[in-house]
mmCIF file with all atom_site columns, N, CA and C in Angstrom:
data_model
loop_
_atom_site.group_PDB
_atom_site.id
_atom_site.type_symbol
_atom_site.label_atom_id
_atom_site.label_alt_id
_atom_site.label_comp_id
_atom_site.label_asym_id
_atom_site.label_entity_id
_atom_site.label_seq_id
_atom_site.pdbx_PDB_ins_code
_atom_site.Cartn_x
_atom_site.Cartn_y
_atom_site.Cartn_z
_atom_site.occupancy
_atom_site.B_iso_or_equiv
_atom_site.pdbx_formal_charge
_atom_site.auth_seq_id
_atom_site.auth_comp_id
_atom_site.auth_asym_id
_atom_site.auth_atom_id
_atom_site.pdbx_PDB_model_num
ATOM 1   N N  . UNK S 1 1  ? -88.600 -168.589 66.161 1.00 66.00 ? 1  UNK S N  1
ATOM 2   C CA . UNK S 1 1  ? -89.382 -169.654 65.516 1.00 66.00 ? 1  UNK S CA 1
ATOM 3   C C  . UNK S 1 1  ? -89.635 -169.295 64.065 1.00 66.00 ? 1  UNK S C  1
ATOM 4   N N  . UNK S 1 2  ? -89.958 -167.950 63.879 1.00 81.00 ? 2  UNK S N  1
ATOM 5   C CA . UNK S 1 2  ? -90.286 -167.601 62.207 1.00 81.00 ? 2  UNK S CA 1
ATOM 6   C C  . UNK S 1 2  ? -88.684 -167.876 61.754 1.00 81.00 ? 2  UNK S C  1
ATOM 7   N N  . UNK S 1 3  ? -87.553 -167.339 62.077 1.00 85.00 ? 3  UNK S N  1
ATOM 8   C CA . UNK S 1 3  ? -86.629 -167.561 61.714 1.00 85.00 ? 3  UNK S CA 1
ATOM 9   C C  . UNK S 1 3  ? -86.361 -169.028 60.989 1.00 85.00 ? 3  UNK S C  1
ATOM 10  N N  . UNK S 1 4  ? -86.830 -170.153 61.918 1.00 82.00 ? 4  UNK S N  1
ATOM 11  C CA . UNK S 1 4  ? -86.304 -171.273 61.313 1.00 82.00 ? 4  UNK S CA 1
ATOM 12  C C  . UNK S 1 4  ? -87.507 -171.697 60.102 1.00 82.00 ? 4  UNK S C  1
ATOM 13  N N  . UNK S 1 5  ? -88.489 -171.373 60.296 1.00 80.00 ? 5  UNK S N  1
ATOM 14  C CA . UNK S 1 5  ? -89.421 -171.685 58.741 1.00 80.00 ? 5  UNK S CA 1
ATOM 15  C C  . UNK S 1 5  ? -88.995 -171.158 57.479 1.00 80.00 ? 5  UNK S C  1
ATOM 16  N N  . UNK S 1 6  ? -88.406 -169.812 58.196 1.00 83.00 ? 6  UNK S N  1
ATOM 17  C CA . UNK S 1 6  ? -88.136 -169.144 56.760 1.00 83.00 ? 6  UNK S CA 1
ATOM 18  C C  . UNK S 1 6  ? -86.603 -169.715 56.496 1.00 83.00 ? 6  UNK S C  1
ATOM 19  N N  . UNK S 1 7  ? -85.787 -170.259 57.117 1.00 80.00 ? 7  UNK S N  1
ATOM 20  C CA . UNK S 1 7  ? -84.160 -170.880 56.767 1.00 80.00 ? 7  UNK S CA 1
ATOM 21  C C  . UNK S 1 7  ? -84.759 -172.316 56.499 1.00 80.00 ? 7  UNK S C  1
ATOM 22  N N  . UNK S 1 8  ? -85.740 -172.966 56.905 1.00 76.00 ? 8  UNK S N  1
ATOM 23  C CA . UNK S 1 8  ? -86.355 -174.004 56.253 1.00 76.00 ? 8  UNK S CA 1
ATOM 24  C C  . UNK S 1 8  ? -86.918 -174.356 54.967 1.00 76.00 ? 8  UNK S C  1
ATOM 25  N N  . UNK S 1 9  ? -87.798 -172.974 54.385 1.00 79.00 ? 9  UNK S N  1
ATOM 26  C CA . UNK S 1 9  ? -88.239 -173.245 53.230 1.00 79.00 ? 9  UNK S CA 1
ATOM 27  C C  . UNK S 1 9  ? -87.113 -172.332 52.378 1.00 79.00 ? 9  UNK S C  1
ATOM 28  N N  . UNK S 1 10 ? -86.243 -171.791 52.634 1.00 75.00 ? 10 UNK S N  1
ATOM 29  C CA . UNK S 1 10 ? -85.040 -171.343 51.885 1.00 75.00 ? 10 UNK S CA 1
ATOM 30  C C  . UNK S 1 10 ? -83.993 -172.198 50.981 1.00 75.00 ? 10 UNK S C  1
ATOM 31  N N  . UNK S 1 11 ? -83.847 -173.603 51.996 1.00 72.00 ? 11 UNK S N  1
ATOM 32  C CA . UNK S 1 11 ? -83.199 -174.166 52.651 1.00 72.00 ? 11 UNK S CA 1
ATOM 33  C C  . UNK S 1 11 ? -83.921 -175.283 51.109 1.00 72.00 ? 11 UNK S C  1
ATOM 34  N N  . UNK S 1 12 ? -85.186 -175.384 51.018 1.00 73.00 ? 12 UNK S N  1
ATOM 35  C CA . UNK S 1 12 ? -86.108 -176.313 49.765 1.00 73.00 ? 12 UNK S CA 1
ATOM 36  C C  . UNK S 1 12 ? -86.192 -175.629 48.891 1.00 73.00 ? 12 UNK S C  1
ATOM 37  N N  . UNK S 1 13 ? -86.145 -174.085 48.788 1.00 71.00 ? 13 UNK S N  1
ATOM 38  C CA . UNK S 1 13 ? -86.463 -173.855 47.574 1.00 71.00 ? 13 UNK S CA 1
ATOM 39  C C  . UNK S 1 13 ? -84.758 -173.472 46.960 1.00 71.00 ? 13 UNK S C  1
ATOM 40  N N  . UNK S 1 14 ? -83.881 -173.678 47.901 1.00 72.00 ? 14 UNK S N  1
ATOM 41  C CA . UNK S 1 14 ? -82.385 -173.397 46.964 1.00 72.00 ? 14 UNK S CA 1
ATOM 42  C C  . UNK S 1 14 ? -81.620 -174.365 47.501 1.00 72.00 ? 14 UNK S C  1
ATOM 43  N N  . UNK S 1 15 ? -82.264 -175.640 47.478 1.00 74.00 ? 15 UNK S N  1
ATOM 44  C CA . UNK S 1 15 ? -81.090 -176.726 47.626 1.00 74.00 ? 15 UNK S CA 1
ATOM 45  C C  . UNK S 1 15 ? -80.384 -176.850 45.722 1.00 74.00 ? 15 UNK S C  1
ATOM 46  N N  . UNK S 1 16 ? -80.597 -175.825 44.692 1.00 73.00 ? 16 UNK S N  1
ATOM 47  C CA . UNK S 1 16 ? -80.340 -176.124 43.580 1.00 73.00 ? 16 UNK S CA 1
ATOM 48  C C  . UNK S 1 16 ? -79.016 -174.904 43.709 1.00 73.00 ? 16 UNK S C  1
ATOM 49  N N  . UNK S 1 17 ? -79.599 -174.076 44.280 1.00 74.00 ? 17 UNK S N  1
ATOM 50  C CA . UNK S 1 17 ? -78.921 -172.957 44.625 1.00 74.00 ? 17 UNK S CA 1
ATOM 51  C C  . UNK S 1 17 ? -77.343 -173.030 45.410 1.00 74.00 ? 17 UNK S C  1
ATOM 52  N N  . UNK S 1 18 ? -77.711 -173.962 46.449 1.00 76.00 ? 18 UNK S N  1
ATOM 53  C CA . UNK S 1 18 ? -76.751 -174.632 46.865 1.00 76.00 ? 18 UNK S CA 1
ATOM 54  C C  . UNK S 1 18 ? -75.503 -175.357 46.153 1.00 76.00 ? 18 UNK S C  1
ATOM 55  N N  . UNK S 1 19 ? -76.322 -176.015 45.801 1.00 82.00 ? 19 UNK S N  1
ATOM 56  C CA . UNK S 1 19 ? -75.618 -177.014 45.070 1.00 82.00 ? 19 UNK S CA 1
ATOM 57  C C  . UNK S 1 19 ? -74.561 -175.931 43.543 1.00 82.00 ? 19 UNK S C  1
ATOM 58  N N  . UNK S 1 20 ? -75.436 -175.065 43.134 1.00 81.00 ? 20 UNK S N  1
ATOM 59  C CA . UNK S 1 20 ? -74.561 -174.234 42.186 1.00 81.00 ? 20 UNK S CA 1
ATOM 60  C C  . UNK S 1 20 ? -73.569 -174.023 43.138 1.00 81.00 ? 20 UNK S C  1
ATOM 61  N N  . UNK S 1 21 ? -73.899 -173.498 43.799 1.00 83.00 ? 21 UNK S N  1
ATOM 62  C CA . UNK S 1 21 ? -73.175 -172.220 44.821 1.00 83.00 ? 21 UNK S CA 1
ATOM 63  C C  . UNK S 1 21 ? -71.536 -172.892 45.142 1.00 83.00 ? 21 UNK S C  1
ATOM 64  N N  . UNK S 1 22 ? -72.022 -174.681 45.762 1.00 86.00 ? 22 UNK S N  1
ATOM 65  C CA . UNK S 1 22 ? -71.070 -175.335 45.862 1.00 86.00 ? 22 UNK S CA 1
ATOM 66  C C  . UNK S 1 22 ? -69.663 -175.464 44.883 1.00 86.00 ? 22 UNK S C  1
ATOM 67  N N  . UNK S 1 23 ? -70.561 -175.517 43.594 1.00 88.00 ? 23 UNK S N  1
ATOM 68  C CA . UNK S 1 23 ? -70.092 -175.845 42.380 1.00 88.00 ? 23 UNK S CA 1
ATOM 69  C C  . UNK S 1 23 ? -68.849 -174.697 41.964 1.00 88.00 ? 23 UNK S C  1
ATOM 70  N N  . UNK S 1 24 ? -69.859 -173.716 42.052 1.00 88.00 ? 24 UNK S N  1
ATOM 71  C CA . UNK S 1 24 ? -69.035 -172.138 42.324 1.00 88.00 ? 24 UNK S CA 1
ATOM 72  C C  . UNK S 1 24 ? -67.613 -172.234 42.685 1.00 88.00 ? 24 UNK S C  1
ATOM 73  N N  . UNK S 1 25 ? -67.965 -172.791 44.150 1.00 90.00 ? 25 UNK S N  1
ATOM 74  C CA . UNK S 1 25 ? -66.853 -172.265 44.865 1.00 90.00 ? 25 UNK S CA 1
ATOM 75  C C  . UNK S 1 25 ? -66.100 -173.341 44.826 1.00 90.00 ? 25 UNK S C  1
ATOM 76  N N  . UNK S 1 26 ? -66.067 -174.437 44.654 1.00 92.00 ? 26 UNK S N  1
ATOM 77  C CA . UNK S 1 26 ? -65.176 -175.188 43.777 1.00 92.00 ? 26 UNK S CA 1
ATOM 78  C C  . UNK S 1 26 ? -63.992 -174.873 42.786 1.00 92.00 ? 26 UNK S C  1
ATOM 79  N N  . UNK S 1 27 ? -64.682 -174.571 41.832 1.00 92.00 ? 27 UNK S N  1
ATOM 80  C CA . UNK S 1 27 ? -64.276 -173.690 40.728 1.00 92.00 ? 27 UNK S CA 1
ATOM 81  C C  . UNK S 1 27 ? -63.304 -172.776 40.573 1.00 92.00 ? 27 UNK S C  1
ATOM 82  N N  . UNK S 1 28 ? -63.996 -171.915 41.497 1.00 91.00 ? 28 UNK S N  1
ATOM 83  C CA . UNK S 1 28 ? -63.364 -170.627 42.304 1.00 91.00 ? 28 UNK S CA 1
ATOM 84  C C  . UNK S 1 28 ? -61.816 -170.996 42.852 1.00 91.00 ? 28 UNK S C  1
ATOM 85  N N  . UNK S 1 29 ? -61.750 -171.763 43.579 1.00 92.00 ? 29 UNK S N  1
ATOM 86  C CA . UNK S 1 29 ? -60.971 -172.580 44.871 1.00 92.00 ? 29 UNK S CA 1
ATOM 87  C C  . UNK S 1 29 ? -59.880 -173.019 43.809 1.00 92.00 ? 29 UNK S C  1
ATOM 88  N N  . UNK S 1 30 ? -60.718 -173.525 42.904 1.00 91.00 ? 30 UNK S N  1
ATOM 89  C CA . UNK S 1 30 ? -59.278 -174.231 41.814 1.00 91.00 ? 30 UNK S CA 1
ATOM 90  C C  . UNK S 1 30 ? -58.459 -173.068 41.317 1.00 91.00 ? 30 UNK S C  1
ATOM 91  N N  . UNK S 1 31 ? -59.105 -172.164 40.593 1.00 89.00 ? 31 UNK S N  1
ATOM 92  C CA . UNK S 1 31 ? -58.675 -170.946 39.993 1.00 89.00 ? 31 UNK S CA 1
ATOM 93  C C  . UNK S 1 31 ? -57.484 -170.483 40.501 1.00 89.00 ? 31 UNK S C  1
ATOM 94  N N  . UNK S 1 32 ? -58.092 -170.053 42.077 1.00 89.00 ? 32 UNK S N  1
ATOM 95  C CA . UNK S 1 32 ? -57.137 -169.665 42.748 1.00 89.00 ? 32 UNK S CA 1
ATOM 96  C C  . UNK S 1 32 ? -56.152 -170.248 43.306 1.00 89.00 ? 32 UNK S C  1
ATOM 97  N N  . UNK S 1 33 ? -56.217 -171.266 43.153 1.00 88.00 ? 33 UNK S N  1
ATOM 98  C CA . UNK S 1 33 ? -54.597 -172.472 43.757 1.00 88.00 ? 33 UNK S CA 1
ATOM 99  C C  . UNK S 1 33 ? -53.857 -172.101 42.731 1.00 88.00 ? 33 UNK S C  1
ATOM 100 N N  . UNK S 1 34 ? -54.604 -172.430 41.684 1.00 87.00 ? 34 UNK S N  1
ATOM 101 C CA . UNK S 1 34 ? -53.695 -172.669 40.434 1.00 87.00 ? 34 UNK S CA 1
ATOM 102 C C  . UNK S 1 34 ? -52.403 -170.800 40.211 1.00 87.00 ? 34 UNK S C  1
ATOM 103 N N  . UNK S 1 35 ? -54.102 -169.708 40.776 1.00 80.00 ? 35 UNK S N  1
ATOM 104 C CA . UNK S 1 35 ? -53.505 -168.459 40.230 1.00 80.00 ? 35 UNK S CA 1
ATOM 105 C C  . UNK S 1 35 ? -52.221 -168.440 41.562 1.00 80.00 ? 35 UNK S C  1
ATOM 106 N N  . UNK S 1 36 ? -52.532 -169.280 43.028 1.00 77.00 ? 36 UNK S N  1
ATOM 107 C CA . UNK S 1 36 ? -51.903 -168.977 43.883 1.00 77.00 ? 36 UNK S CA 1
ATOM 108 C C  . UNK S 1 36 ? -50.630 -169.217 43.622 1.00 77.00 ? 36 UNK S C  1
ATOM 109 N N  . UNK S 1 37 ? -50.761 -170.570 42.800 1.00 76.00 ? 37 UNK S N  1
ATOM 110 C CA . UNK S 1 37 ? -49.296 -171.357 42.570 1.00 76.00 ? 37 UNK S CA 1
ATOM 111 C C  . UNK S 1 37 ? -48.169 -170.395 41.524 1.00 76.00 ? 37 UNK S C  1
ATOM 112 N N  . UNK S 1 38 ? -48.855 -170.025 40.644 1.00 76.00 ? 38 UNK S N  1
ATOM 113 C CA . UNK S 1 38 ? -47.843 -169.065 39.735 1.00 76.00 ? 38 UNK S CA 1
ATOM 114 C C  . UNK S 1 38 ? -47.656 -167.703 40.494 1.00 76.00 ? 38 UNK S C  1
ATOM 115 N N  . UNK S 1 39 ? -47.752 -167.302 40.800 1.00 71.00 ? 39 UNK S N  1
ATOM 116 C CA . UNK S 1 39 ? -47.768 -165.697 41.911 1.00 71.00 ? 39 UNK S CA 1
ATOM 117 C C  . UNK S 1 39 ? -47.960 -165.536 43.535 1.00 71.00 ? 39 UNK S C  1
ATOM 118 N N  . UNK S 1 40 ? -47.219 -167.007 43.890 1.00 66.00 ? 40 UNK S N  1
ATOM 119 C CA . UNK S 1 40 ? -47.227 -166.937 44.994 1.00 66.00 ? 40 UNK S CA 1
ATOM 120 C C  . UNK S 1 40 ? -45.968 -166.332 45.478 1.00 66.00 ? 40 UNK S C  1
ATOM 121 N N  . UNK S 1 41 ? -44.650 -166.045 44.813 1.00 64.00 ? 41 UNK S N  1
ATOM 122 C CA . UNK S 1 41 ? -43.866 -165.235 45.058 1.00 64.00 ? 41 UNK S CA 1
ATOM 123 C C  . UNK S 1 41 ? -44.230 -163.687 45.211 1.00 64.00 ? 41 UNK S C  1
ATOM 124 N N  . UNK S 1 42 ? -44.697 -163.891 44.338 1.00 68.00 ? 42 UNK S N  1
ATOM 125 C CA . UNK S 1 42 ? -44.944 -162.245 43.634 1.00 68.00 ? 42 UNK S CA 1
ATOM 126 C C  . UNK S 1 42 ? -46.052 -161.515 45.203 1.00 68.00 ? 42 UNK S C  1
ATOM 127 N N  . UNK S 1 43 ? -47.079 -162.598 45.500 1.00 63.00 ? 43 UNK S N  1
ATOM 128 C CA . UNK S 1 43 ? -47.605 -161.979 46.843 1.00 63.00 ? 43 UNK S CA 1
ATOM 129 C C  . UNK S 1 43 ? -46.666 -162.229 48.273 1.00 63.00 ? 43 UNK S C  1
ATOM 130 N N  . UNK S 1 44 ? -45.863 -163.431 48.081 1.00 66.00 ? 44 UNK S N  1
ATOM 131 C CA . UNK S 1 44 ? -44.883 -163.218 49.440 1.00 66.00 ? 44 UNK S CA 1
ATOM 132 C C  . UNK S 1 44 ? -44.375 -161.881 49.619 1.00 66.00 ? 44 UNK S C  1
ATOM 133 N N  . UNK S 1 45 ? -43.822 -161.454 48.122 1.00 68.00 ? 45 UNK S N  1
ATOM 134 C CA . UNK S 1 45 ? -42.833 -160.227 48.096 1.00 68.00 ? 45 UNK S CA 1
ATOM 135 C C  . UNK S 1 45 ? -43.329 -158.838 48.421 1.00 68.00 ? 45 UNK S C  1
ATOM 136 N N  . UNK S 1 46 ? -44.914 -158.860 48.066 1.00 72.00 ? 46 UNK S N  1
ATOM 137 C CA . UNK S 1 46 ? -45.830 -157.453 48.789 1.00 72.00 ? 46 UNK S CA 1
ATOM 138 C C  . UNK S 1 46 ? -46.107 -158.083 50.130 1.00 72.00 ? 46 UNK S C  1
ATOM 139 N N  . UNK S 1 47 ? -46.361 -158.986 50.422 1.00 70.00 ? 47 UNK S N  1
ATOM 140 C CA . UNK S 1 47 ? -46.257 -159.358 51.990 1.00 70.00 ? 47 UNK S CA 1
ATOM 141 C C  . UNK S 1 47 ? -44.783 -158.676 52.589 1.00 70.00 ? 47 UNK S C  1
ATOM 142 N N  . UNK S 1 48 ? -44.111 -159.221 52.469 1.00 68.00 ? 48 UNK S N  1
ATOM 143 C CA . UNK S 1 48 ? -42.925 -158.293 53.330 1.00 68.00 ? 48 UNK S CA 1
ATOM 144 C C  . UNK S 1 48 ? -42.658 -157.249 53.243 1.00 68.00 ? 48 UNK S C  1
ATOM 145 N N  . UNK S 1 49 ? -43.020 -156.970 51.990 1.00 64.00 ? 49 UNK S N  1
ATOM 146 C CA . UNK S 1 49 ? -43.158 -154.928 51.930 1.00 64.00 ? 49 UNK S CA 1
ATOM 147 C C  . UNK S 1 49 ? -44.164 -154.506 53.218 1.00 64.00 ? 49 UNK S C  1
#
């Protein structure tokens, strides 16, 4: 029961937090497609090593 008050008022005091966080990993997500797309050989090729 304490558990959910405290993921409750967590939950109000970083819905801004969230929302960065979202933003973040957005961001993030693009980065890495983009970094995936140019060097995605380059990691196939240590993959089969």
């Amino acid at each position: 029961m304490n558990n959910i008050i405290v993921a409750l008022e967590m939950m109000g005091m970083g819905m801004l937090g969230i929302f960065t966080a979202m933003i973040i990993i957005m961001i993030m997500t693009f980065i890495l497609a983009k970094a995936d797309a140019s060097s995605a050989k380059k990691s196939a090729d240590k993959a089969s090593k």
